[in-house]
PDB file of C-alpha atoms in Angstrom:
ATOM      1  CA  UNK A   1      82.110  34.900 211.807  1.00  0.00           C
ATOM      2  CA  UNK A   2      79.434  32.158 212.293  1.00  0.00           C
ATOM      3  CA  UNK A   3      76.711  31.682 209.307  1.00  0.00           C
ATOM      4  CA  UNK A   4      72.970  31.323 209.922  1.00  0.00           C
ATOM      5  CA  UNK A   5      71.248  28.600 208.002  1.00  0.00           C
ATOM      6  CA  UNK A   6      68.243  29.603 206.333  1.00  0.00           C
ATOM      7  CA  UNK A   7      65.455  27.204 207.057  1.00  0.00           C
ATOM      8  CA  UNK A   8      63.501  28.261 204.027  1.00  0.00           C
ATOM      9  CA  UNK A   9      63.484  25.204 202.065  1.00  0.00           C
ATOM     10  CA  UNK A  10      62.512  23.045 204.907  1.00  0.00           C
ATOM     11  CA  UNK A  11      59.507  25.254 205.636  1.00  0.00           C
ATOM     12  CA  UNK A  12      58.447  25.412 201.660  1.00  0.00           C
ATOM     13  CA  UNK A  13      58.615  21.417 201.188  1.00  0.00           C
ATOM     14  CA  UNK A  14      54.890  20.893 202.899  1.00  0.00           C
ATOM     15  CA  UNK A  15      53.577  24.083 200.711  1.00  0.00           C
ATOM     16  CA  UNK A  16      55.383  22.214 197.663  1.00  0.00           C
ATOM     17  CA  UNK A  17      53.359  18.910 198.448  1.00  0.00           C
ATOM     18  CA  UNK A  18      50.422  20.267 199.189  1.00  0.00           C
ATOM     19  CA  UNK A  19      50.298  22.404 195.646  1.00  0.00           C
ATOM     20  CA  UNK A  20      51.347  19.025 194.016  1.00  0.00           C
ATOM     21  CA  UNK A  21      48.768  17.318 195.108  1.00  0.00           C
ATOM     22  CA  UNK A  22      46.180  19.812 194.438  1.00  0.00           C
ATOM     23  CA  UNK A  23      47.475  20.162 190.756  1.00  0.00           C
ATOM     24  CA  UNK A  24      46.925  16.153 190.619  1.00  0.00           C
ATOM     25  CA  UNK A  25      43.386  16.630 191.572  1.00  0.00           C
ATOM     26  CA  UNK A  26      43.057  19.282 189.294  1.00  0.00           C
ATOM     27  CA  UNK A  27      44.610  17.053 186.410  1.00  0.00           C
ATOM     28  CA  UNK A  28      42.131  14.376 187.256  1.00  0.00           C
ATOM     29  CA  UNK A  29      39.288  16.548 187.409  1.00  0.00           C
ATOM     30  CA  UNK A  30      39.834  17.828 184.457  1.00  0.00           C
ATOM     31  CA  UNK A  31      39.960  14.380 182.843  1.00  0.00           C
ATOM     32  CA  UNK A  32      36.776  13.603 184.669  1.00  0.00           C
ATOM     33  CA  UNK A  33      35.309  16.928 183.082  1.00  0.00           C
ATOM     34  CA  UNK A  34      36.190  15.904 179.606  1.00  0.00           C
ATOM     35  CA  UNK A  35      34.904  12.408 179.556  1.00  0.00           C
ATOM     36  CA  UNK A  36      31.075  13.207 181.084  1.00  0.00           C
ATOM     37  CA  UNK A  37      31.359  16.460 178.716  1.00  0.00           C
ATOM     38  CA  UNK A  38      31.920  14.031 175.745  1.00  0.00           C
ATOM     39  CA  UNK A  39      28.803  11.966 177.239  1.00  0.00           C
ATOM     40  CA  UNK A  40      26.669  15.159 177.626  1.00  0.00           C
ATOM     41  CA  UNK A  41      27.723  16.097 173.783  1.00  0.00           C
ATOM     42  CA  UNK A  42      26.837  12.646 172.668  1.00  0.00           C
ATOM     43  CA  UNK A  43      23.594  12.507 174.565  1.00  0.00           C
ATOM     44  CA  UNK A  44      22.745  15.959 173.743  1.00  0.00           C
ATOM     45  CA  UNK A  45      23.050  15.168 169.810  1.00  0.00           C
ATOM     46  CA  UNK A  46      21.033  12.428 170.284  1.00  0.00           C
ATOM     47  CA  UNK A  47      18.475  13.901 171.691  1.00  0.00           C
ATOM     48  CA  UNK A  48      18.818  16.498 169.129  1.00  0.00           C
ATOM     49  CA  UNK A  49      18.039  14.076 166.613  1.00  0.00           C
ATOM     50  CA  UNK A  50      14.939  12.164 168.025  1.00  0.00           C
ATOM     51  CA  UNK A  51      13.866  15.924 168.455  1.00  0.00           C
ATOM     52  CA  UNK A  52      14.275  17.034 164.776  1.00  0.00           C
ATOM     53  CA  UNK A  53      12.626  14.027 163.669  1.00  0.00           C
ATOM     54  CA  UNK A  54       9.306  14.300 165.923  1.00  0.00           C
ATOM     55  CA  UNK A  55       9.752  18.033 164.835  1.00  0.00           C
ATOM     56  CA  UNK A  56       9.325  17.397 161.367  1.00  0.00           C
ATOM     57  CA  UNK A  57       6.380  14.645 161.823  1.00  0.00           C
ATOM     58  CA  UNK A  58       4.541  17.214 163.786  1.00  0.00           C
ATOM     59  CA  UNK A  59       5.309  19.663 161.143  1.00  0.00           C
ATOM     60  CA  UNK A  60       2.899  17.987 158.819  1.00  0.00           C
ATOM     61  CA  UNK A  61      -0.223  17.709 161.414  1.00  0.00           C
ATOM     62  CA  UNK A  62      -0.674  21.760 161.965  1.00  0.00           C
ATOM     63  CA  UNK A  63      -3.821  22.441 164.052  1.00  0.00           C
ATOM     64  CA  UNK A  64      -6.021  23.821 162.726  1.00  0.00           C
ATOM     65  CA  UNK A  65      -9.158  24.664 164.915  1.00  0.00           C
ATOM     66  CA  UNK A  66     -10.610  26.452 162.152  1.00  0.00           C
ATOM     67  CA  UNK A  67     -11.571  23.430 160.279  1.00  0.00           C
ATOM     68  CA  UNK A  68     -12.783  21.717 163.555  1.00  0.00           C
ATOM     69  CA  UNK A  69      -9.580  19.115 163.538  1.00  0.00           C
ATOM     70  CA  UNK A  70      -8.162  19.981 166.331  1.00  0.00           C
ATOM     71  CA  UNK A  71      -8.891  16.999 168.537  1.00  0.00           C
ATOM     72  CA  UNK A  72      -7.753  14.670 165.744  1.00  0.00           C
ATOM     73  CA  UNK A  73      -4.807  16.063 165.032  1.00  0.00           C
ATOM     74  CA  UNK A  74      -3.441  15.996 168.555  1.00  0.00           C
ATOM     75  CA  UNK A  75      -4.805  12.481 168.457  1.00  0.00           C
ATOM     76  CA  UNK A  76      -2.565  11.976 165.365  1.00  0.00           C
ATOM     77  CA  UNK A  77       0.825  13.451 167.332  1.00  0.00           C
ATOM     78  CA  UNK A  78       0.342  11.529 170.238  1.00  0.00           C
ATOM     79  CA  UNK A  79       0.205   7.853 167.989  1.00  0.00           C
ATOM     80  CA  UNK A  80       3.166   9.399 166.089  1.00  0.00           C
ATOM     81  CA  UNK A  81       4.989  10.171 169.146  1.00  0.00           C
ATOM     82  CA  UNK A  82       4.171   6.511 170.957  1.00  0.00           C
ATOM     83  CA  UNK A  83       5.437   5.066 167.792  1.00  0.00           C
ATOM     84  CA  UNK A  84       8.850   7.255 167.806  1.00  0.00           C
ATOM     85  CA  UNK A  85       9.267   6.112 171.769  1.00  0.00           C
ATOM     86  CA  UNK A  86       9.391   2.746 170.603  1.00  0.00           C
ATOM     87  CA  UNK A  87      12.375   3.020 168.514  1.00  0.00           C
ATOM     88  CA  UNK A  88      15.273   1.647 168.186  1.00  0.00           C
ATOM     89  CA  UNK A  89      14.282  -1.274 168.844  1.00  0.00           C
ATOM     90  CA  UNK A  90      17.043  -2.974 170.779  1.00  0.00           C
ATOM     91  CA  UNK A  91      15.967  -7.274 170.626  1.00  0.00           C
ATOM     92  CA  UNK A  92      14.760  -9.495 168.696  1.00  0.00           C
ATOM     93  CA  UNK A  93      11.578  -9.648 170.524  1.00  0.00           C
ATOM     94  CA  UNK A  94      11.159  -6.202 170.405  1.00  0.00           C
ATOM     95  CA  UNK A  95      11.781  -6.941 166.275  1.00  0.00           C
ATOM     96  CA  UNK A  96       9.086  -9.683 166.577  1.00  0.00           C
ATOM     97  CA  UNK A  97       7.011  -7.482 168.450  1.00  0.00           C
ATOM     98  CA  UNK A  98       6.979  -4.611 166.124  1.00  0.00           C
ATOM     99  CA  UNK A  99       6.822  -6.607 163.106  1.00  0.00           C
ATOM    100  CA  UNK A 100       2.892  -7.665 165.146  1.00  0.00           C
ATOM    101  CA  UNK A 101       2.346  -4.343 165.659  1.00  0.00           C
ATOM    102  CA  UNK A 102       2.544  -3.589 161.821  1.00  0.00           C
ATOM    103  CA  UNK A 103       0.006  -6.134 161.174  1.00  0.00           C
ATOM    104  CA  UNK A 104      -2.330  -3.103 161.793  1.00  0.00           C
ATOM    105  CA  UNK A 105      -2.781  -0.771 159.197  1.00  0.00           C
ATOM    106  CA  UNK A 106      -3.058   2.343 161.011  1.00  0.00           C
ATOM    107  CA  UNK A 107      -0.242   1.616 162.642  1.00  0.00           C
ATOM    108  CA  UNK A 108       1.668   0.896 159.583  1.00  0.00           C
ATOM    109  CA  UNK A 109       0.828   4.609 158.192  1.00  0.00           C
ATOM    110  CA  UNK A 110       1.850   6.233 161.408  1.00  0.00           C
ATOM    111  CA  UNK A 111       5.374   3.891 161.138  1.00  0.00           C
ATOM    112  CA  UNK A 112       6.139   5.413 157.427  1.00  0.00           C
ATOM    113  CA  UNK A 113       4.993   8.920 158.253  1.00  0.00           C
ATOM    114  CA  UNK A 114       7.497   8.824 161.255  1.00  0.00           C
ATOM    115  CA  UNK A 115      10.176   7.346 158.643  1.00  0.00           C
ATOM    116  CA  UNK A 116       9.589  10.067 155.272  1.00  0.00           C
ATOM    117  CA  UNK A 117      10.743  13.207 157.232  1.00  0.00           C
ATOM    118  CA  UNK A 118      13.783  11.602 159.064  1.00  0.00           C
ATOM    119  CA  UNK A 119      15.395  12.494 155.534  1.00  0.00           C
ATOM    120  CA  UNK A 120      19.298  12.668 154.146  1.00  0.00           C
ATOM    121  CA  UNK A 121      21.491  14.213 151.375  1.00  0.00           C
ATOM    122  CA  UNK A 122      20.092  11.412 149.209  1.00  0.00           C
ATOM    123  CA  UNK A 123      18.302   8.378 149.174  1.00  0.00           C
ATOM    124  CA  UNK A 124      21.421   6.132 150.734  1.00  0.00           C
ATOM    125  CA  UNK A 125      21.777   8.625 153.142  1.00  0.00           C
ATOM    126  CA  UNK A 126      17.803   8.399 154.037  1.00  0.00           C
ATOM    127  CA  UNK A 127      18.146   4.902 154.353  1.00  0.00           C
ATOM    128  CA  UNK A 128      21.157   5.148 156.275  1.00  0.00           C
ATOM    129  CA  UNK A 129      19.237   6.988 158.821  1.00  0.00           C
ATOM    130  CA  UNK A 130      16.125   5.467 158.550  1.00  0.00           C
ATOM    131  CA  UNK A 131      18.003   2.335 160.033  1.00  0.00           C
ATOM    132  CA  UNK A 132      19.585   3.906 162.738  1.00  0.00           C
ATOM    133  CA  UNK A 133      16.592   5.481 163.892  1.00  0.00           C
ATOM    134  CA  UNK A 134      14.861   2.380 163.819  1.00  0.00           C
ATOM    135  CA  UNK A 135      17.444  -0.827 164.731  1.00  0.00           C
ATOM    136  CA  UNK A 136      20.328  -0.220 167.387  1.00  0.00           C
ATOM    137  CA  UNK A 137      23.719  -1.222 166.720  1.00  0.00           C
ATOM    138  CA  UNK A 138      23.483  -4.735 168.483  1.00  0.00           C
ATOM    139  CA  UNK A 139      20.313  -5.409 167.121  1.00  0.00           C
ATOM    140  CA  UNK A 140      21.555  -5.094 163.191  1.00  0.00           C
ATOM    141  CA  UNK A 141      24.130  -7.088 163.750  1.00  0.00           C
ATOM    142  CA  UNK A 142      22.119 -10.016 165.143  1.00  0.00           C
ATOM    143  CA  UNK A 143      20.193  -9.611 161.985  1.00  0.00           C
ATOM    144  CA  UNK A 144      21.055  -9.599 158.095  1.00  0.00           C
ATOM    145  CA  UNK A 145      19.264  -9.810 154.490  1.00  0.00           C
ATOM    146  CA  UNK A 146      18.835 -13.694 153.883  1.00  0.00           C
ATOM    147  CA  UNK A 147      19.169 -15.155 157.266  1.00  0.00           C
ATOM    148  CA  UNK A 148      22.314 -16.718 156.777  1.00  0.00           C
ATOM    149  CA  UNK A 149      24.905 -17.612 159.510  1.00  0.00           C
ATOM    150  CA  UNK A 150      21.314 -18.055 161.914  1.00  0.00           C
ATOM    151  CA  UNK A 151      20.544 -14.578 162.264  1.00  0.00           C
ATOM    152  CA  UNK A 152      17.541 -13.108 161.636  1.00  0.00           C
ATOM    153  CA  UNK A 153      16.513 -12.474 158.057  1.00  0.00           C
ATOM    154  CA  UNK A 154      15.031  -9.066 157.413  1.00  0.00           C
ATOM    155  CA  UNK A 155      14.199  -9.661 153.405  1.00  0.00           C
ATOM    156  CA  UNK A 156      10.709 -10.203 154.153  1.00  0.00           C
ATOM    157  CA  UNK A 157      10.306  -7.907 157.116  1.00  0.00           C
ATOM    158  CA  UNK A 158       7.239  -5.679 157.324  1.00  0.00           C
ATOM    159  CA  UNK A 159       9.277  -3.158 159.192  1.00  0.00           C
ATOM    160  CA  UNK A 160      11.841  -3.079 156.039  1.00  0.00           C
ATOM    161  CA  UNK A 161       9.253  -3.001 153.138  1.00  0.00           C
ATOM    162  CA  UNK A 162       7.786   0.195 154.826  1.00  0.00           C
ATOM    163  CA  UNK A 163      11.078   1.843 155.053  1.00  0.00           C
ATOM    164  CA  UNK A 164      11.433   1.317 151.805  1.00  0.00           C
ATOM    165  CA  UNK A 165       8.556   2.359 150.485  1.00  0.00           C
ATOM    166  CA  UNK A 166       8.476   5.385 152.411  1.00  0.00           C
ATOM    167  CA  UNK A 167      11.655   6.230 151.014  1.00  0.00           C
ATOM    168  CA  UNK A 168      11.922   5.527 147.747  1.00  0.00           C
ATOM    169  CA  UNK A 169      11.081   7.421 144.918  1.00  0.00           C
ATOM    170  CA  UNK A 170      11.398   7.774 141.153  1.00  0.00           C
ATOM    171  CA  UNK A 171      14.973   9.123 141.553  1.00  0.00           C
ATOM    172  CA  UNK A 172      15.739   5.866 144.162  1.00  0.00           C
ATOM    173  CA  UNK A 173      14.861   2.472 143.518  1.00  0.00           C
ATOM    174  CA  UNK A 174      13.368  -0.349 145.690  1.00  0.00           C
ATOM    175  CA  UNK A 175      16.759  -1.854 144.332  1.00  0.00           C
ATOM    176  CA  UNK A 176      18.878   0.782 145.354  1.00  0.00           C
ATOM    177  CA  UNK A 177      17.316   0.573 148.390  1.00  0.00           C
ATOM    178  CA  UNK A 178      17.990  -2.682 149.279  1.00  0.00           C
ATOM    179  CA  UNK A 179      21.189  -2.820 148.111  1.00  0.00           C
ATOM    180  CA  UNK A 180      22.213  -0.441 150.983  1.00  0.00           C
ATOM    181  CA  UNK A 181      20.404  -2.177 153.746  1.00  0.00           C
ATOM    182  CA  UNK A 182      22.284  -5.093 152.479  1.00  0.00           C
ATOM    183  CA  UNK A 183      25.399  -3.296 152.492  1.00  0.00           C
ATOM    184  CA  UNK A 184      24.759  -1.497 156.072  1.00  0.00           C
ATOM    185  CA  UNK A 185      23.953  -4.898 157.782  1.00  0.00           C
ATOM    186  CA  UNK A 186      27.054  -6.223 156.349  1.00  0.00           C
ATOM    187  CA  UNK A 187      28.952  -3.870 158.114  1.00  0.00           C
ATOM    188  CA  UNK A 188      27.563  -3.792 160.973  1.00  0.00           C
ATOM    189  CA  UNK A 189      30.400  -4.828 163.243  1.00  0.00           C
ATOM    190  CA  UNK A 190      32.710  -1.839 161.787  1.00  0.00           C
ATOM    191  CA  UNK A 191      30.152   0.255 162.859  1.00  0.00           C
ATOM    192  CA  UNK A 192      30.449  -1.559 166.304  1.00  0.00           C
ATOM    193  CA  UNK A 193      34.141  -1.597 166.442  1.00  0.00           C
ATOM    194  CA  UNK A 194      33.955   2.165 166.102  1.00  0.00           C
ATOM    195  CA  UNK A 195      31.492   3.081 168.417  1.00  0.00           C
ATOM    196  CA  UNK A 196      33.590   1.069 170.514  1.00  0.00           C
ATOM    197  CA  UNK A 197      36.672   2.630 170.034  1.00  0.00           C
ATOM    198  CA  UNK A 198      34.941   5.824 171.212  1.00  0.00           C
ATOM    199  CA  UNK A 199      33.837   4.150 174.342  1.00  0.00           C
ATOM    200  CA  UNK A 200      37.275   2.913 174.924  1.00  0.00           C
ATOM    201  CA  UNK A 201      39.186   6.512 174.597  1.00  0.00           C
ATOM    202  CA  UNK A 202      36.898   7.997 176.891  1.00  0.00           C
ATOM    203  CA  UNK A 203      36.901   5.088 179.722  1.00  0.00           C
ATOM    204  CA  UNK A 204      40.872   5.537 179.092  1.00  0.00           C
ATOM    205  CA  UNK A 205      40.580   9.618 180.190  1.00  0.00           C
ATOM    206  CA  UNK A 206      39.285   8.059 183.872  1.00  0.00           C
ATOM    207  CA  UNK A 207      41.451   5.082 183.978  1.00  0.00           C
ATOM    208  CA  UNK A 208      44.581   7.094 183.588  1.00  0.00           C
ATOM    209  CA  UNK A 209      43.344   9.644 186.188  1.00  0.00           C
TER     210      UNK A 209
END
C-alpha cells in the first residue's frame, strides 16, 4: 500500500518566515517606541518644570483691574517671562551677556523674582535648582568658584550674588550658600557622566534594533 506525503510543512515554511519577520519588526518597533517615549517623558518633565516656575512668578502679579493695574501687571509677566526664555544659559557669551544685562536694575529685580519661587525642600535644594534653571550642564562645567584650571570664575558674578540673595534667609546663610555652589560646580562632570549614561541606554534600545 503506497503512502502519500503530506506537503504541509513545505507549504507552512513561507507563513513561518513571514510571521518571523513581522515579530522582528514588531521587536524593533517596540524598542523604537520606548526610546522616543523616554524622550517625550523627559521633555514633558521639563517642560513641566519651566511651567511651574513661570506659574509661580505669575502667581505673585494677580490682576487686578480694580485698582487700575492691569496694564502694568501684564507688563510685569511679559519682562518676567522674556527673562525665564533666556535661561539656561548655555555659553559663556551668553554668561557674559547676562552678567550686562544685570547691570540694569530692573532687570536685576525681575532676575531674583524669577529665582525666589523656583523653591526646594530646603535651602541646598533651592540652590540646587536655582542653578539648573539658570546654567546648563556644559556651561557649569566650563565654569567654577575661583577661576582655577582657566575656567570661568563665578565668585564675583552678578548672576550668583542675586541667586543668593534671593535665596537666602535667616535659616540659610550666604555661607551655606556658597558652599553648595562650590560643591555643585565641583561636580559637575558626575552630573555629566550621568546624564550621559542616560543618553547612552537609550541610543543602545535603537542600536540593538
Amino acid at each position: 500500500m503506497q503512502t502519500t506525503q503530506c506537503s504541509c510543512s513545505g507549504e507552512l515554511a513561507p507563513i513561518k518566515e513571514e510571521l518571523r519577520a513581522i515579530t522582528l519588526q514588531m521587536t524593533t518597533f517596540n524598542k523604537e517606541f520606548l526610546f522616543f517615549e523616554r524622550f517625550i517623558e523627559s521633555f514633558v518633565m521639563a517642560t513641566k518644570r519651566e511651567f511651574e516656575v513661570l506659574k509661580k512668578i505669575l502667581k505673585e502679579l494677580p490682576l487686578t483691574a480694580a485698582t487700575g493695574s492691569t496694564t502694568s501687571n501684564m507688563s510685569k509677566r511679559e519682562e518676567l517671562k522674556e527673562v525665564v526664555d533666556l535661561l539656561p544659559l548655555t555659553t559663556l557669551e551668553d554668561l557674559k551677556s547676562f552678567e550686562q544685562f544685570l547691570i540694569e536694575e530692573n532687570n536685576s529685580k525681575l532676575f531674583e523674582a524669577v529665582i525666589s519661587p523656583i523653591g526646594g525642600k530646603n535651602g541646598d535644594d533651592h540652590i540646587a535648582n536655582a542653578i539648573k534653571h539658570c546654567f546648563h550642564l556644559s556651561l557649569q562645567n566650563k565654569c567654577n568658584w575661583s577661576g582655577m584650571n582657566e575656567k570661568e570664575p563665578l565668585k564675583s558674578a552678578t548672576i550668583i550674588k542675586l541667586i543668593i540673595n534671593s535665596i537666602c534667609t535667616s535659616q540659610y546663610s550666604i555661607t551655606q550658600a556658597q558652599s553648595r555652589i562650590k560643591y555643585l560646580l565641583q561636580h559637575t562632570y558626575d552630573r555629566m557622566k550621568s546624564e550621559q549614561k542616560k543618553n547612552d541606554a537609550n541610543y543602545t534600545i535603537l542600536e540593538e534594533s
